[in-house]
CSV table of C-alpha atoms in Angstrom, one decimal:
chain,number,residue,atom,x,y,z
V,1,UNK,CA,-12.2,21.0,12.0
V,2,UNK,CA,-10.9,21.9,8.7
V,3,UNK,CA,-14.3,23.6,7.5
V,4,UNK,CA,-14.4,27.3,6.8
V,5,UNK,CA,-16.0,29.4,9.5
V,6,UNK,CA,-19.5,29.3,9.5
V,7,UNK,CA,-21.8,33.1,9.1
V,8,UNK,CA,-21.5,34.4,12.4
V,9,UNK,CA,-25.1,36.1,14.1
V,10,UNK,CA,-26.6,37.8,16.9
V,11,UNK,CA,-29.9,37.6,18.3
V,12,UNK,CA,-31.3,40.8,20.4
V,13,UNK,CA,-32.9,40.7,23.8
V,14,UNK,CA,-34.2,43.4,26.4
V,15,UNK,CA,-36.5,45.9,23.6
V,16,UNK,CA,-39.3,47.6,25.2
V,17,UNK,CA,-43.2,48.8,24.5
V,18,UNK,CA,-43.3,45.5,22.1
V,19,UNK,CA,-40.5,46.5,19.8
V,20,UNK,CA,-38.3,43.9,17.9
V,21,UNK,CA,-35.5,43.8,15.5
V,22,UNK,CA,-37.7,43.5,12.9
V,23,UNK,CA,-39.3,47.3,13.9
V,24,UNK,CA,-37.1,49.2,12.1
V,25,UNK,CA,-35.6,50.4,15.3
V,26,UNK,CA,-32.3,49.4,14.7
V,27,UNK,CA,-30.2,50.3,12.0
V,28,UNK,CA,-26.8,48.9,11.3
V,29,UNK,CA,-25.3,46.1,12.3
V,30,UNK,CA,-22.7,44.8,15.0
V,31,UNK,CA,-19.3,43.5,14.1
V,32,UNK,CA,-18.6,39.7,15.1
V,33,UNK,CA,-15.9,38.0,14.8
V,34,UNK,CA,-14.2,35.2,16.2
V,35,UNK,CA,-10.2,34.3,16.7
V,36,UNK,CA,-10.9,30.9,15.2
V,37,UNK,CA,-9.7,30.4,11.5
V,38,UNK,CA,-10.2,26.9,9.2
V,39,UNK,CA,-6.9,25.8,10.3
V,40,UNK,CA,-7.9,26.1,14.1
V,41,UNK,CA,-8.0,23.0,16.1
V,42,UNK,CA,-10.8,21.7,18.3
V,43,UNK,CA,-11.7,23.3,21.1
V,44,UNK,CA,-14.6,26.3,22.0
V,45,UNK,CA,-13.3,29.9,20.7
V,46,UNK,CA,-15.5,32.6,21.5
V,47,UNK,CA,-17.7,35.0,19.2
V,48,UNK,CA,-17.2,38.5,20.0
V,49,UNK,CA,-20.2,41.3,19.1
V,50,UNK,CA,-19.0,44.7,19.4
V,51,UNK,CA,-21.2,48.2,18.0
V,52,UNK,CA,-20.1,48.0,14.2
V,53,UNK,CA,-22.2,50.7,12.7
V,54,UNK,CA,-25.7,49.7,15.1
V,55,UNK,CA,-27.5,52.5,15.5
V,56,UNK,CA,-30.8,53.3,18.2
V,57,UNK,CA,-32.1,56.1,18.7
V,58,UNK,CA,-33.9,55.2,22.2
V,59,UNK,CA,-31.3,52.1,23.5
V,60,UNK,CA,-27.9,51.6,24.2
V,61,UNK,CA,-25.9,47.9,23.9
V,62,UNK,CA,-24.7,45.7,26.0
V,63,UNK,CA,-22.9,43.2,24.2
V,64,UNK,CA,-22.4,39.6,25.4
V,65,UNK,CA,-20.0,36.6,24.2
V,66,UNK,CA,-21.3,33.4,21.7
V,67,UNK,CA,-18.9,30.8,21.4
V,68,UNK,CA,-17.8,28.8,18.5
V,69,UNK,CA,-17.3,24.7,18.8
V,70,UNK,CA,-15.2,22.8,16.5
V,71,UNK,CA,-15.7,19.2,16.1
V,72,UNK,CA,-13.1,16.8,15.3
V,73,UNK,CA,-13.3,16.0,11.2
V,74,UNK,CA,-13.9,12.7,10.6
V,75,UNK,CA,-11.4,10.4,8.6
V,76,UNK,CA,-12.5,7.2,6.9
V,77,UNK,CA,-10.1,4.3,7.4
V,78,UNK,CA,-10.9,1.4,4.8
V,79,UNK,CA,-9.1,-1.9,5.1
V,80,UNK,CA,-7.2,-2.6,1.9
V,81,UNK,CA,-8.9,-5.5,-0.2
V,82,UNK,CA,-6.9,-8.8,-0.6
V,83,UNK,CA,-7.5,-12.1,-2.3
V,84,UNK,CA,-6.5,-15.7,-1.7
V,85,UNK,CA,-6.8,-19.1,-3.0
V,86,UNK,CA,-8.9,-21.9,-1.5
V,87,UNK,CA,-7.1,-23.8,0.8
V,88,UNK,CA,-4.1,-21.2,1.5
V,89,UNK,CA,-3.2,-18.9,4.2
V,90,UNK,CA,-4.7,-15.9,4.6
V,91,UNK,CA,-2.7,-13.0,3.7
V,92,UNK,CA,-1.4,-10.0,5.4
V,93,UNK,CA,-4.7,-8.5,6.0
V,94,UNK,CA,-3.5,-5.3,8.1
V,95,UNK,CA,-3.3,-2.7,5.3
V,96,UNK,CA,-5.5,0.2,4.7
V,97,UNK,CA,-5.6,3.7,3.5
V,98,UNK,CA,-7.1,7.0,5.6
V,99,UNK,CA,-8.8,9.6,3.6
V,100,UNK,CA,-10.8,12.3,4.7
V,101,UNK,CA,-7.8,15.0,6.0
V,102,UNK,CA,-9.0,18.8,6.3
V,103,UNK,CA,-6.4,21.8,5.4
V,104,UNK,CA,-4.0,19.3,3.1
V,105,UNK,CA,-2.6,17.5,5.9
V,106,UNK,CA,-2.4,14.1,3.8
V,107,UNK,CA,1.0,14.7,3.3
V,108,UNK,CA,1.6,16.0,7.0
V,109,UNK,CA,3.8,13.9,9.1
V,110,UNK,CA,2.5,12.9,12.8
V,111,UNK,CA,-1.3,13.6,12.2
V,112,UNK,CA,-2.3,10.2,12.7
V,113,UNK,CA,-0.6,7.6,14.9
V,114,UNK,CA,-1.3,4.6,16.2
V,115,UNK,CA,-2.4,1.8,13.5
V,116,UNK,CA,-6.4,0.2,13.8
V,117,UNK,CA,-6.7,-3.9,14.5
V,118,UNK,CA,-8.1,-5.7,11.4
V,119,UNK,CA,-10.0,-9.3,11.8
V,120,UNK,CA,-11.4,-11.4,9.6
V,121,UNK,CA,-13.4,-14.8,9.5
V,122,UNK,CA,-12.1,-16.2,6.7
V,123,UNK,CA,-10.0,-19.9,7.3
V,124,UNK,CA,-7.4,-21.6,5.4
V,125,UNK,CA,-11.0,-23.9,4.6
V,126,UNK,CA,-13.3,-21.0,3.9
V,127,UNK,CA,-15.1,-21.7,0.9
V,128,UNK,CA,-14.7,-19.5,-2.6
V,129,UNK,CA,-16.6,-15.5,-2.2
V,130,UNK,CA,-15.7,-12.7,-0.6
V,131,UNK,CA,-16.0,-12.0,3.3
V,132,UNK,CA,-15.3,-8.8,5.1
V,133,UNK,CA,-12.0,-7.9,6.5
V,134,UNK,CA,-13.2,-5.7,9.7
V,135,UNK,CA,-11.2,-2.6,11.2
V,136,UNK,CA,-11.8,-1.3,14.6
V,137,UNK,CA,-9.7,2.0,15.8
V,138,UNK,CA,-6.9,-0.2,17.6
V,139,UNK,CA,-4.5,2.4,19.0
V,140,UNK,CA,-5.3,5.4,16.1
V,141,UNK,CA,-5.3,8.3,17.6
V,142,UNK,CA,-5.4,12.0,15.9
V,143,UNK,CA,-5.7,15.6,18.1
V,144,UNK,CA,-8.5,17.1,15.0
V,145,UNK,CA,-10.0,14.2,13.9
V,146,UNK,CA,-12.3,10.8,15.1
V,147,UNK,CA,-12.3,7.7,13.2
V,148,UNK,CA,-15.0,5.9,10.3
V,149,UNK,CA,-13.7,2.4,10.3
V,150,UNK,CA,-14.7,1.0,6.5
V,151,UNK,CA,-14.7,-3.0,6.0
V,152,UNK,CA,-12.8,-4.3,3.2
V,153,UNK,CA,-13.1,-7.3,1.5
V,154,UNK,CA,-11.2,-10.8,1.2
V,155,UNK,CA,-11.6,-12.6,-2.0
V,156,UNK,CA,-11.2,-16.9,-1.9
V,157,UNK,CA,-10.5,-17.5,-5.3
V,158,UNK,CA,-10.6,-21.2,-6.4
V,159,UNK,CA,-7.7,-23.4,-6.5
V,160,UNK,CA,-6.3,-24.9,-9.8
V,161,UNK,CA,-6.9,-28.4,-10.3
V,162,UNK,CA,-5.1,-30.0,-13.4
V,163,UNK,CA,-7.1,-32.8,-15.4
V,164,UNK,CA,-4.9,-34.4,-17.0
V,165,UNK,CA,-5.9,-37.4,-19.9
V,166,UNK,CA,-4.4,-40.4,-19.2
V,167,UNK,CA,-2.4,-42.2,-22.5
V,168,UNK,CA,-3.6,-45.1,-23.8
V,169,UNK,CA,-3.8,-47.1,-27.0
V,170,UNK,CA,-5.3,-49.5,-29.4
V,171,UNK,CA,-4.4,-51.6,-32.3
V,172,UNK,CA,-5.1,-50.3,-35.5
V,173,UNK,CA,-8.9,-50.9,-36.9
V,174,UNK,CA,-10.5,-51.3,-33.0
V,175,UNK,CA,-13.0,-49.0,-31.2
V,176,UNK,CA,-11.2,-46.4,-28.8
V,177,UNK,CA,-10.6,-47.8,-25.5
V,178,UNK,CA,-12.1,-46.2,-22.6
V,179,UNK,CA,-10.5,-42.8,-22.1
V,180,UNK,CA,-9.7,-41.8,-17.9
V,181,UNK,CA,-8.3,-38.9,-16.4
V,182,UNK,CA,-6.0,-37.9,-13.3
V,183,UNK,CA,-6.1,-35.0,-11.2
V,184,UNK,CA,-3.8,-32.8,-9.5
V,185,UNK,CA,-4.1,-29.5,-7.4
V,186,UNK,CA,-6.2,-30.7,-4.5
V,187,UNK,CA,-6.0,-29.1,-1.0
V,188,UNK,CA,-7.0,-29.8,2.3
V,189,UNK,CA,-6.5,-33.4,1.8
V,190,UNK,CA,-9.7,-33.4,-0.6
V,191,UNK,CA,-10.3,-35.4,-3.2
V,192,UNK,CA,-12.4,-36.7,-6.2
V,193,UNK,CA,-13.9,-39.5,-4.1
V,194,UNK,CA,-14.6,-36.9,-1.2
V,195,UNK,CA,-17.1,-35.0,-3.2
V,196,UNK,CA,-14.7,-32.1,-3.8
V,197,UNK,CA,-15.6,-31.7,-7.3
V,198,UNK,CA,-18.6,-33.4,-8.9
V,199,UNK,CA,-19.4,-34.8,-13.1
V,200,UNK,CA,-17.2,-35.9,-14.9
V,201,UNK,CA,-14.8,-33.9,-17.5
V,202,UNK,CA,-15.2,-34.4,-21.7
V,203,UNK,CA,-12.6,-36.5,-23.1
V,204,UNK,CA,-12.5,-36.8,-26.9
V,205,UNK,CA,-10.0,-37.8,-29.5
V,206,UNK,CA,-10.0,-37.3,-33.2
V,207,UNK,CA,-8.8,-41.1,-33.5
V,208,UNK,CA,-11.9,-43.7,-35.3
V,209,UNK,CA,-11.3,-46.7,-36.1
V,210,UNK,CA,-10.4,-46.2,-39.5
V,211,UNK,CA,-7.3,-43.4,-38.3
V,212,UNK,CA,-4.1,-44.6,-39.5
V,213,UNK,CA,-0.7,-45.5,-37.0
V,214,UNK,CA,0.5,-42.8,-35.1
V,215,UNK,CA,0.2,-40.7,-32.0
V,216,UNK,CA,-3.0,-38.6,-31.7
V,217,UNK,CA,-4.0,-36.2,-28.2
V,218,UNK,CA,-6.8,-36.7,-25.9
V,219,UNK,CA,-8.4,-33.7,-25.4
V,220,UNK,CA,-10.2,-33.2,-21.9
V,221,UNK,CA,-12.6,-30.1,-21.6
């Protein structure tokens, strides 16, 4: 469907004493047509043959129907891609986009109906990557055109955790006291102690022992 109208042929049947098509015993052609254009829909149209300008000097034609078939087109229907963080819901998976359309019907009204049925794997606990969002046709339905159902993809993206230094302090002339963290931004009920994250972060400061009174950051990284 949608495709221009392919050459149209004959063959010949029915010569005698061994001639053929080939023999120079015809000359001319036959005219065939067919009432099928690219706009017309699917269905079986017949090829007619009539004499055209064929000529033979020792036969006479009998002329005998072909038949053209068009095919439904075929439109591609690609779930949309999404992304999520670990630990959320999903999002609304059910977009996607048709392309494929023959004879500039994209911006027809009523070719397609119906809307395809998208799944996916991928849990509120499905670990960072990308997994496929599946389509399958649903309830699309188009009179010149079948369906190629295209997966998109989800995207877990990680969650934020915040590490944040804890404030401490010293007295002037001492060693740094041990420097600790705190953390914020886990999900699922995770947490350091369950093994959701493993090492440990850098903390630094520009404090010695020597630096004077005053305030000075602890820089985690």
């Amino acid at each position: 469907y949608g495709d221009d109208i392919p050459v149209l042929s004959v063959t010949y049947i029915g010569f005698a004493n061994g001639e053929t098509s080939t023999s120079g015993i015809l000359t001319g052609s036959p005219d065939v047509t067919t009432t099928a254009t690219k706009a017309s829909g699917i269905g079986a149209y017949p090829i007619v043959a009539t004499v055209g300008s064929l000529s033979a000097q020792n036969y006479s034609f009998v002329f005998t129907n072909g038949q053209l078939t068009i095919n439904r087109a075929i439109l591609r229907v690609t779930a949309n891609n999404v992304s999520k963080t670990y630990g959320s819901a999903n999002p609304d998976i059910t977009g996607y986009t048709i392309s494929g359309y023959k004879n500039g019907e994209e911006t027809a009204t009523n070719i397609v109906t119906g809307s395809p049925v998208a799944s996916t794997l991928v849990t509120n606990n499905t670990a960072v990557g990308t997994y496929p969002i599946t389509l399958v046709p649903g309830t699309l339905s188009a009179a010149n055109y079948a369906f190629q159902m295209v997966e998109g993809a989800l995207t877990v993206n990680r969650a934020l955790i915040t590490v944040t230094a804890l404030n401490t302090s010293r007295l002037y002339g001492g060693v740094n006291p041990s420097f600790f963290v705190s953390y914020d931004g886990f999900v699922l009920g995770e947490t350091r102690e369950s093994g959701a994250i493993s090492g440990t972060p850098l903390v630094t400061t520009q404090a010695i022992n020597t630096t004077k009174v005053g305030v000075y950051d602890i820089v985690t990284s």
